[in-house]
C-alpha positions as a printed NumPy array, in Angstrom:
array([[ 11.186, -11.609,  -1.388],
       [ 14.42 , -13.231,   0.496],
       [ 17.062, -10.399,   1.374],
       [ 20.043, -12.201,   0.091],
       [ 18.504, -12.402,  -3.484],
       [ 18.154,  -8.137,  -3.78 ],
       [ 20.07 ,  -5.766,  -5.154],
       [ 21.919,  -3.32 ,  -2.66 ],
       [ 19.651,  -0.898,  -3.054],
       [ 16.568,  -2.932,  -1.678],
       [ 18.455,  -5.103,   1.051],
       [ 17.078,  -4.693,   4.419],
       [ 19.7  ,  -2.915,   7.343],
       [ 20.496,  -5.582,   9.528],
       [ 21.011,  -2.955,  12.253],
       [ 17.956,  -1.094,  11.55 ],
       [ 15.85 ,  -4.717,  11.98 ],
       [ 17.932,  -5.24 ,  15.245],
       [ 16.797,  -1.845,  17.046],
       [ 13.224,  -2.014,  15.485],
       [ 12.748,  -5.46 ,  17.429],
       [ 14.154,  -4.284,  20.332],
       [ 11.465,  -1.008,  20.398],
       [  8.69 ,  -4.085,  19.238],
       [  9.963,  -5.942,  22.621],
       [  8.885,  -3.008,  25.087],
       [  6.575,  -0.816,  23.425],
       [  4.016,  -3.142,  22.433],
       [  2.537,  -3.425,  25.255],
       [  2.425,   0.231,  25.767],
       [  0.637,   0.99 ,  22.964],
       [ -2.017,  -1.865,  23.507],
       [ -2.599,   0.136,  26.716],
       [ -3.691,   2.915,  24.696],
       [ -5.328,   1.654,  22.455],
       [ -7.232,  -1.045,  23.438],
       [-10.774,   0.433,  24.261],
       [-10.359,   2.641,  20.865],
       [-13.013,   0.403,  19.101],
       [-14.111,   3.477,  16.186],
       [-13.75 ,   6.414,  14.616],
       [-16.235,   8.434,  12.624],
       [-13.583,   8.89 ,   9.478],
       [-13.251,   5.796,   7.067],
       [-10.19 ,   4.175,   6.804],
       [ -8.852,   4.355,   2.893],
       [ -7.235,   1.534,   1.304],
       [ -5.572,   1.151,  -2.221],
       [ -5.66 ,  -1.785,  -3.772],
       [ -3.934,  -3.043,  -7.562],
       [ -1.393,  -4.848,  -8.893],
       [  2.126,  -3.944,  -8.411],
       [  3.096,  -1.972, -10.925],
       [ -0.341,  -0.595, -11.69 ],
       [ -0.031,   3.005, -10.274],
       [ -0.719,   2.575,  -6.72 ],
       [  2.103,   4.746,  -4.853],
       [  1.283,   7.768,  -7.148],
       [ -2.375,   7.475,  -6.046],
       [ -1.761,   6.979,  -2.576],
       [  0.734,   9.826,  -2.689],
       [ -1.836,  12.366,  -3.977],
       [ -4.418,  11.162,  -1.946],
       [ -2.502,  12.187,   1.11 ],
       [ -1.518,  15.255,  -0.343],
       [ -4.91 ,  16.112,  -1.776],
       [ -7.023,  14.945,   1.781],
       [ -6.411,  16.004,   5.18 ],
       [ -5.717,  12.73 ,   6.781],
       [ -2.474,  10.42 ,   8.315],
       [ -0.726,   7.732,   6.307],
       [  2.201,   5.801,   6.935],
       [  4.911,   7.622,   6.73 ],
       [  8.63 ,   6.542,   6.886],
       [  8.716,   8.23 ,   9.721],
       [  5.238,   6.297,  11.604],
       [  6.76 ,   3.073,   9.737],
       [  9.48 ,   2.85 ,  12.218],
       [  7.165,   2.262,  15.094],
       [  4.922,  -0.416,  12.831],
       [  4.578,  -1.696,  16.307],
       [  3.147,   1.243,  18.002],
       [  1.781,   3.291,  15.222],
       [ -0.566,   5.338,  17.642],
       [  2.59 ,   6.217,  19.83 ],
       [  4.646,   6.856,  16.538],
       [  1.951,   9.104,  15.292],
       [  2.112,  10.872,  18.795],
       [  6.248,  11.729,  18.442],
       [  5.278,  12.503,  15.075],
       [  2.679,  15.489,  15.934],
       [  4.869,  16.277,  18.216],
       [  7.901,  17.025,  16.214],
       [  5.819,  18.016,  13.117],
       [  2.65 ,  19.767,  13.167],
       [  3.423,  20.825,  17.005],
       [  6.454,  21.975,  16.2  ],
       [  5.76 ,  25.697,  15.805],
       [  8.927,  27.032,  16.268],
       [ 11.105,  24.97 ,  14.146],
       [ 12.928,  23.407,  16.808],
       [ 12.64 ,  19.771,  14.822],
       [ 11.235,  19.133,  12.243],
       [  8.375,  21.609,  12.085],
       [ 10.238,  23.607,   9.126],
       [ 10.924,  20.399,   7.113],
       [  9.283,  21.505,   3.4  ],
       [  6.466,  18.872,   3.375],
       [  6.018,  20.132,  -0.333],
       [  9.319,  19.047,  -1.328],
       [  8.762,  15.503,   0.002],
       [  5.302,  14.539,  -0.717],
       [  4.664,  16.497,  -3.735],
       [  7.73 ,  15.245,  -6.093],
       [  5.2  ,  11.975,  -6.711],
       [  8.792,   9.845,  -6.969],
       [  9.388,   6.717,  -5.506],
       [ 11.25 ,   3.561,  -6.456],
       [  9.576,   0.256,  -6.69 ],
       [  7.002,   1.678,  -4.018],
       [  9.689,   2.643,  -2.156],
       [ 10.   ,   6.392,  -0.766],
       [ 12.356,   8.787,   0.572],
       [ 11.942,  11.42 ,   3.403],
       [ 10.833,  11.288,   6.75 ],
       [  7.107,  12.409,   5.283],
       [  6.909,  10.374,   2.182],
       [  4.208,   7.827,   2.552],
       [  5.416,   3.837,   3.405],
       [  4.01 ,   0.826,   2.616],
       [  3.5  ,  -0.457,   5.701],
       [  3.74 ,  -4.291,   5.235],
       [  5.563,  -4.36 ,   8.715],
       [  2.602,  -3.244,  10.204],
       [  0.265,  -6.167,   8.385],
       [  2.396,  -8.776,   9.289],
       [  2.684,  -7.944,  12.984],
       [ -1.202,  -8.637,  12.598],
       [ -1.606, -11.01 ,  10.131],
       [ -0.45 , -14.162,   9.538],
       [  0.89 , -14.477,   5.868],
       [  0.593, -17.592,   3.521],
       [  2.978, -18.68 ,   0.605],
       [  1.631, -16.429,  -1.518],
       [  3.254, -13.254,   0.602],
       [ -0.707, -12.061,   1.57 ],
       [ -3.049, -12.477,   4.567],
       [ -4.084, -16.319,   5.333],
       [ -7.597, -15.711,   6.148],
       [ -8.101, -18.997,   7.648],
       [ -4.979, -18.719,  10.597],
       [ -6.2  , -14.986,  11.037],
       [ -6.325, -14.294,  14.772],
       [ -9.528, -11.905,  15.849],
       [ -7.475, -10.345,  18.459],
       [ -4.453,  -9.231,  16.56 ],
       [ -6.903,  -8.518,  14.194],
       [ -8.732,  -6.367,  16.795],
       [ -5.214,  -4.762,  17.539],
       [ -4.787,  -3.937,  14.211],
       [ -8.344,  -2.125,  13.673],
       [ -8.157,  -0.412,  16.935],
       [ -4.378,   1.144,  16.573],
       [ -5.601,   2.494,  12.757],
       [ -9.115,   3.957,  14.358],
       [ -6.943,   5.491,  17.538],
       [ -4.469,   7.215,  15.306],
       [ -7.557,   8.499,  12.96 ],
       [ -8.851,  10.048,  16.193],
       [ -5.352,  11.712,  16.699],
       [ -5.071,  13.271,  13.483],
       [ -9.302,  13.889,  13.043],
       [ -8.947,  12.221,   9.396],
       [ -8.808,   9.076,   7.465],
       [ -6.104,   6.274,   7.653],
       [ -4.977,   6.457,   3.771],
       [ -2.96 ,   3.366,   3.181],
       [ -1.642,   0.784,   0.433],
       [ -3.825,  -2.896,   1.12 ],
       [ -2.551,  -5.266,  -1.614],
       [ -1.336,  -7.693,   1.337],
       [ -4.791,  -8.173,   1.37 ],
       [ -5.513,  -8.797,  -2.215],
       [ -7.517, -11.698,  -1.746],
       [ -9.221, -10.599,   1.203],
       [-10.756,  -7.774,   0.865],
       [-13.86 ,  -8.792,   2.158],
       [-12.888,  -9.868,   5.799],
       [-10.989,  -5.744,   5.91 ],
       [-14.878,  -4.805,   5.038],
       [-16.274,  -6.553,   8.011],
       [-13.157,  -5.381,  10.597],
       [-13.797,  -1.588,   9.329],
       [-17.449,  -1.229,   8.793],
       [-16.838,   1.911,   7.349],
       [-13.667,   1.756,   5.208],
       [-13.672,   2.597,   1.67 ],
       [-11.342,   0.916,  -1.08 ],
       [-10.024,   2.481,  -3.909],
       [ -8.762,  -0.268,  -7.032],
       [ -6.35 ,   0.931,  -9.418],
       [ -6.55 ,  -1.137, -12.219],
       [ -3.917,  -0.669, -15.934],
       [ -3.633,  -1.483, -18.893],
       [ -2.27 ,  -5.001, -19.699],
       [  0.963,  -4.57 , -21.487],
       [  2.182,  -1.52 , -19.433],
       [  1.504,  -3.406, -16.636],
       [  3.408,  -6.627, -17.036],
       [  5.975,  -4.886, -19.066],
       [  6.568,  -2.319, -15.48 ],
       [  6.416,  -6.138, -13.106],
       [  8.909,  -7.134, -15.871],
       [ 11.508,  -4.075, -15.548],
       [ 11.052,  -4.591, -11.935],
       [ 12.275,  -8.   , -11.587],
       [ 15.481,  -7.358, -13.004],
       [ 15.791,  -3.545, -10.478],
       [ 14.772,  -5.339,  -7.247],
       [ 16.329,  -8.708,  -8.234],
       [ 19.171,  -7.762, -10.839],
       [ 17.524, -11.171, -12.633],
       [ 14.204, -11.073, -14.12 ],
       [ 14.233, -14.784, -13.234],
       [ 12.762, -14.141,  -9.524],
       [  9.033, -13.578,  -8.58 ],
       [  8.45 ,  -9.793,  -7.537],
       [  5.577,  -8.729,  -5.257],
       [  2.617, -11.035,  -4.02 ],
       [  1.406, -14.195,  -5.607],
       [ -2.069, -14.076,  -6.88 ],
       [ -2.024, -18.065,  -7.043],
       [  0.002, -20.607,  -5.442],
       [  3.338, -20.013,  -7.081],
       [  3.977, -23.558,  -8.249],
       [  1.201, -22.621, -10.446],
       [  3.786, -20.277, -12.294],
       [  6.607, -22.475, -11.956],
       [  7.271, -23.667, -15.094],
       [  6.329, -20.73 , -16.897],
       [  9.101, -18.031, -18.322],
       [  9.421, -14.667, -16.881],
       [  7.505, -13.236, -19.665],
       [  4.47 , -15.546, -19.405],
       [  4.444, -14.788, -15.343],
       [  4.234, -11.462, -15.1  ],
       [  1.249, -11.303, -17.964],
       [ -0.175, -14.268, -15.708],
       [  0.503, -12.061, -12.548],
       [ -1.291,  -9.158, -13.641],
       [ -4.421, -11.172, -14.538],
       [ -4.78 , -13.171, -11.632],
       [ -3.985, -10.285,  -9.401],
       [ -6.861,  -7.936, -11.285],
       [ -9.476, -10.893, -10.694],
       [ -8.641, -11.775,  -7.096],
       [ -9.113,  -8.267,  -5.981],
       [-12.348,  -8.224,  -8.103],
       [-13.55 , -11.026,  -6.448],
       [-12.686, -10.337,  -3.319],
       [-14.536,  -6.57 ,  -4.282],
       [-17.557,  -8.559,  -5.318],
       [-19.379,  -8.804,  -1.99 ],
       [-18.697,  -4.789,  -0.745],
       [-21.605,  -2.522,  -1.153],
       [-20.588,  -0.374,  -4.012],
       [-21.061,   2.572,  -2.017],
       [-17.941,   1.751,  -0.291],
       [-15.767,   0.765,  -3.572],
       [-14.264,   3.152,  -6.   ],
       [-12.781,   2.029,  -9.388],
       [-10.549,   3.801, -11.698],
       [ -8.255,   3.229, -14.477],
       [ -4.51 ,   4.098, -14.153],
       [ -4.942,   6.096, -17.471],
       [ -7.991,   8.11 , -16.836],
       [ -6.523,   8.796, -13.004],
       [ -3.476,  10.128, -15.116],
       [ -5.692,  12.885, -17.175],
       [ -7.776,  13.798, -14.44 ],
       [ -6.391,  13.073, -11.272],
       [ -8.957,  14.909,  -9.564],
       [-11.865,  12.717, -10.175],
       [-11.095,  10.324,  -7.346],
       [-11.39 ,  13.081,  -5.004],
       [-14.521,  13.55 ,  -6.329],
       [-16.076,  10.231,  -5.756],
       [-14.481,  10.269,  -2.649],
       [-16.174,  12.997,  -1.08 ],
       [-19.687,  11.765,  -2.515],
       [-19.326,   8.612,  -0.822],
       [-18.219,  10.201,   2.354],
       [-18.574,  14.084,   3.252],
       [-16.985,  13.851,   6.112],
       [-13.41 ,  13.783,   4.079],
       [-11.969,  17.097,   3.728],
       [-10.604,  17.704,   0.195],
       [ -8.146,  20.174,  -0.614],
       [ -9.409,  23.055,  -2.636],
       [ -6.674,  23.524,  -4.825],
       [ -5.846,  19.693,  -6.095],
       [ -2.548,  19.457,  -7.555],
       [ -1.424,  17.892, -10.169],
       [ -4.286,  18.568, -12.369],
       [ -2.573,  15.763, -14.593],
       [ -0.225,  13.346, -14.574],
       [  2.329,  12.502, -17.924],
       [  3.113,   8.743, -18.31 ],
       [  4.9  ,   6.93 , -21.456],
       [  4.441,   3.146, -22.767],
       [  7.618,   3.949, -25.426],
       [  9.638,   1.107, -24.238],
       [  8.584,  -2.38 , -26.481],
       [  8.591,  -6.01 , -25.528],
       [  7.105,  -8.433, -27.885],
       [  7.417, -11.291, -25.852],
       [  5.062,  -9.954, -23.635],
       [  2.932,  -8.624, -26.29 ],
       [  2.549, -11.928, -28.52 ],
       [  1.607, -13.636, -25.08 ],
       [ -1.279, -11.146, -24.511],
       [ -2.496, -11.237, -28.161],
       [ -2.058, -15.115, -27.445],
       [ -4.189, -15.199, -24.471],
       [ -7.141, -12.814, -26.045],
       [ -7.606, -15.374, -28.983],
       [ -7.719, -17.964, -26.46 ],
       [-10.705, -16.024, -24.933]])
């Protein structure tokens, strides 16, 4: 998603870039020092996986406020280049910070707890980040915005497993973090982290590609430009209209990531719908700790339910769905 075509709210700080490469240049290396004989950790990365649109920032933000764990925080995603040394200055002026001298009396509860965001997007120095800097440094990326499998280098990929496992070890919990730049290969994360677990947040059709639709037009300010990853090769969905994409997007998305779930033990894989998550939140916790016991949940979950609305119509979008289910 090129800067020049977003609205001010979503451009990039060209400053911020500039002093975020210059910390890349020098600390690097650093952190590889660190981290490089770091090679596991006994608590299972957790990665979300779904759709844009489909509810993933409100699960990842009450799994990190519901498990005692790290996640990419704004604050961590400024050192997407050092994560393990970000996570350090982070103890340090968080959880360290007994007597308030930084940020050791910033109200975590008023941060993480709201459950707002804008087009995945967060704000606080705690909120939880998406992270995609920290992918890319890793991975390379195809034309469809997600990992090409087939260019992937084993020791960036190494890098990338042992800076998540060495910050696990800081904090004594799971790495909870968004993974749909790896839509399509989920598979290859299963074999890196022989112990991760994936969560896939799947919605409802319509209230899906009507929320990719609305987003177009808040990112872009024109619903005419692609938002989020490509499932397919997007001259596959070039000659489509905006309506017929975004239906198409949430399709294609749903059954890459199921495909790519297909080969992962199902002890490692937990499903839910956006709805059902909504009324009773708590249930992934649940599964969660079944799979693993080693993850600490909260005893007081909260929310104990989430409200959503579908009251805003678009029959464009819902004559191409009925369209496409008689086709079926």
């Amino acid at each position: 998603m090129k800067n020049v075509n977003r609205t001010t709210s979503f451009k990039k700080n060209e400053e911020v870039e500039k002093l975020l490469g210059l910390l890349d240049k020098y600390l690097s290396n650093v952190e590889d020092e660190l981290t490089n004989t770091i090679s596991s950790s006994i608590h299972p990365p957790i990665f979300v996986f779904g759709c844009a649109r489909s509810g993933t920032t409100v699960l990842h933000q009450y799994l990190i406020n519901n498990i005692k764990s790290i996640y990419p925080s704004n604050f961590i995603s400024r050192f997407f280049y050092a994560p393990y040394l970000g996570g350090i200055f982070y103890k340090l002026f968080t959880q360290l910070d007994t007597k308030g001298e930084l940020l050791g009396n910033y109200n975590n509860s008023s941060i993480e707890s709201t459950y707002t965001s804008d087009l995945g997007k967060t704000k606080g120095i705690l909120s939880p980040n998406e992270f995609w800097y920290f992918w890319r440094k890793h991975f390379p990326i195809n034309i469809k915005g997600t990992i090409d499998v087939d260019k992937i280098n084993k020791s960036e990929a190494i890098r990338f497993r042992n800076r998540i496992y060495a910050i696990q070890n800081l904090f004594e919990g799971p790495f909870i973090s968004k993974g749909m730049i790896a839509n399509n290969c989920i598979d290859y994360l299963s074999e890196l982290f022989p112990n991760a677990i994936f969560v896939y947040i799947k919605r409802n059709l319509y209230s899906n590609s009507k929320s990719l639709y609305k987003a177009r037009k808040d990112f872009f300010g024109t619903t005419d430009e692609w938002y989020s990853f490509y499932p397919k090769e997007p001259l596959f969905y070039e000659n489509l209209s905006s309506e017929e994409q975004v239906v198409l997007q949430v399709i294609d998305t749903n059954h890459e990531i199921e495909s790519s779930l297909a080969n992962i033990h199902n002890g490692r894989v937990v499903k839910l719908e956006y709805e059902s998550f909504c009324e009773n939140p708590k249930i992934i916790l649940q599964k969660l700790n079944s799979l693993d016991s080693s993850i600490i949940i909260s005893d007081n979950s909260e929310p104990t339910k989430f409200s959503f609305s579908d009251k805003d119509s678009n029959e464009t979008i819902k004559s191409i769905i009925k369209t496409i289910n008689i086709k079926k």
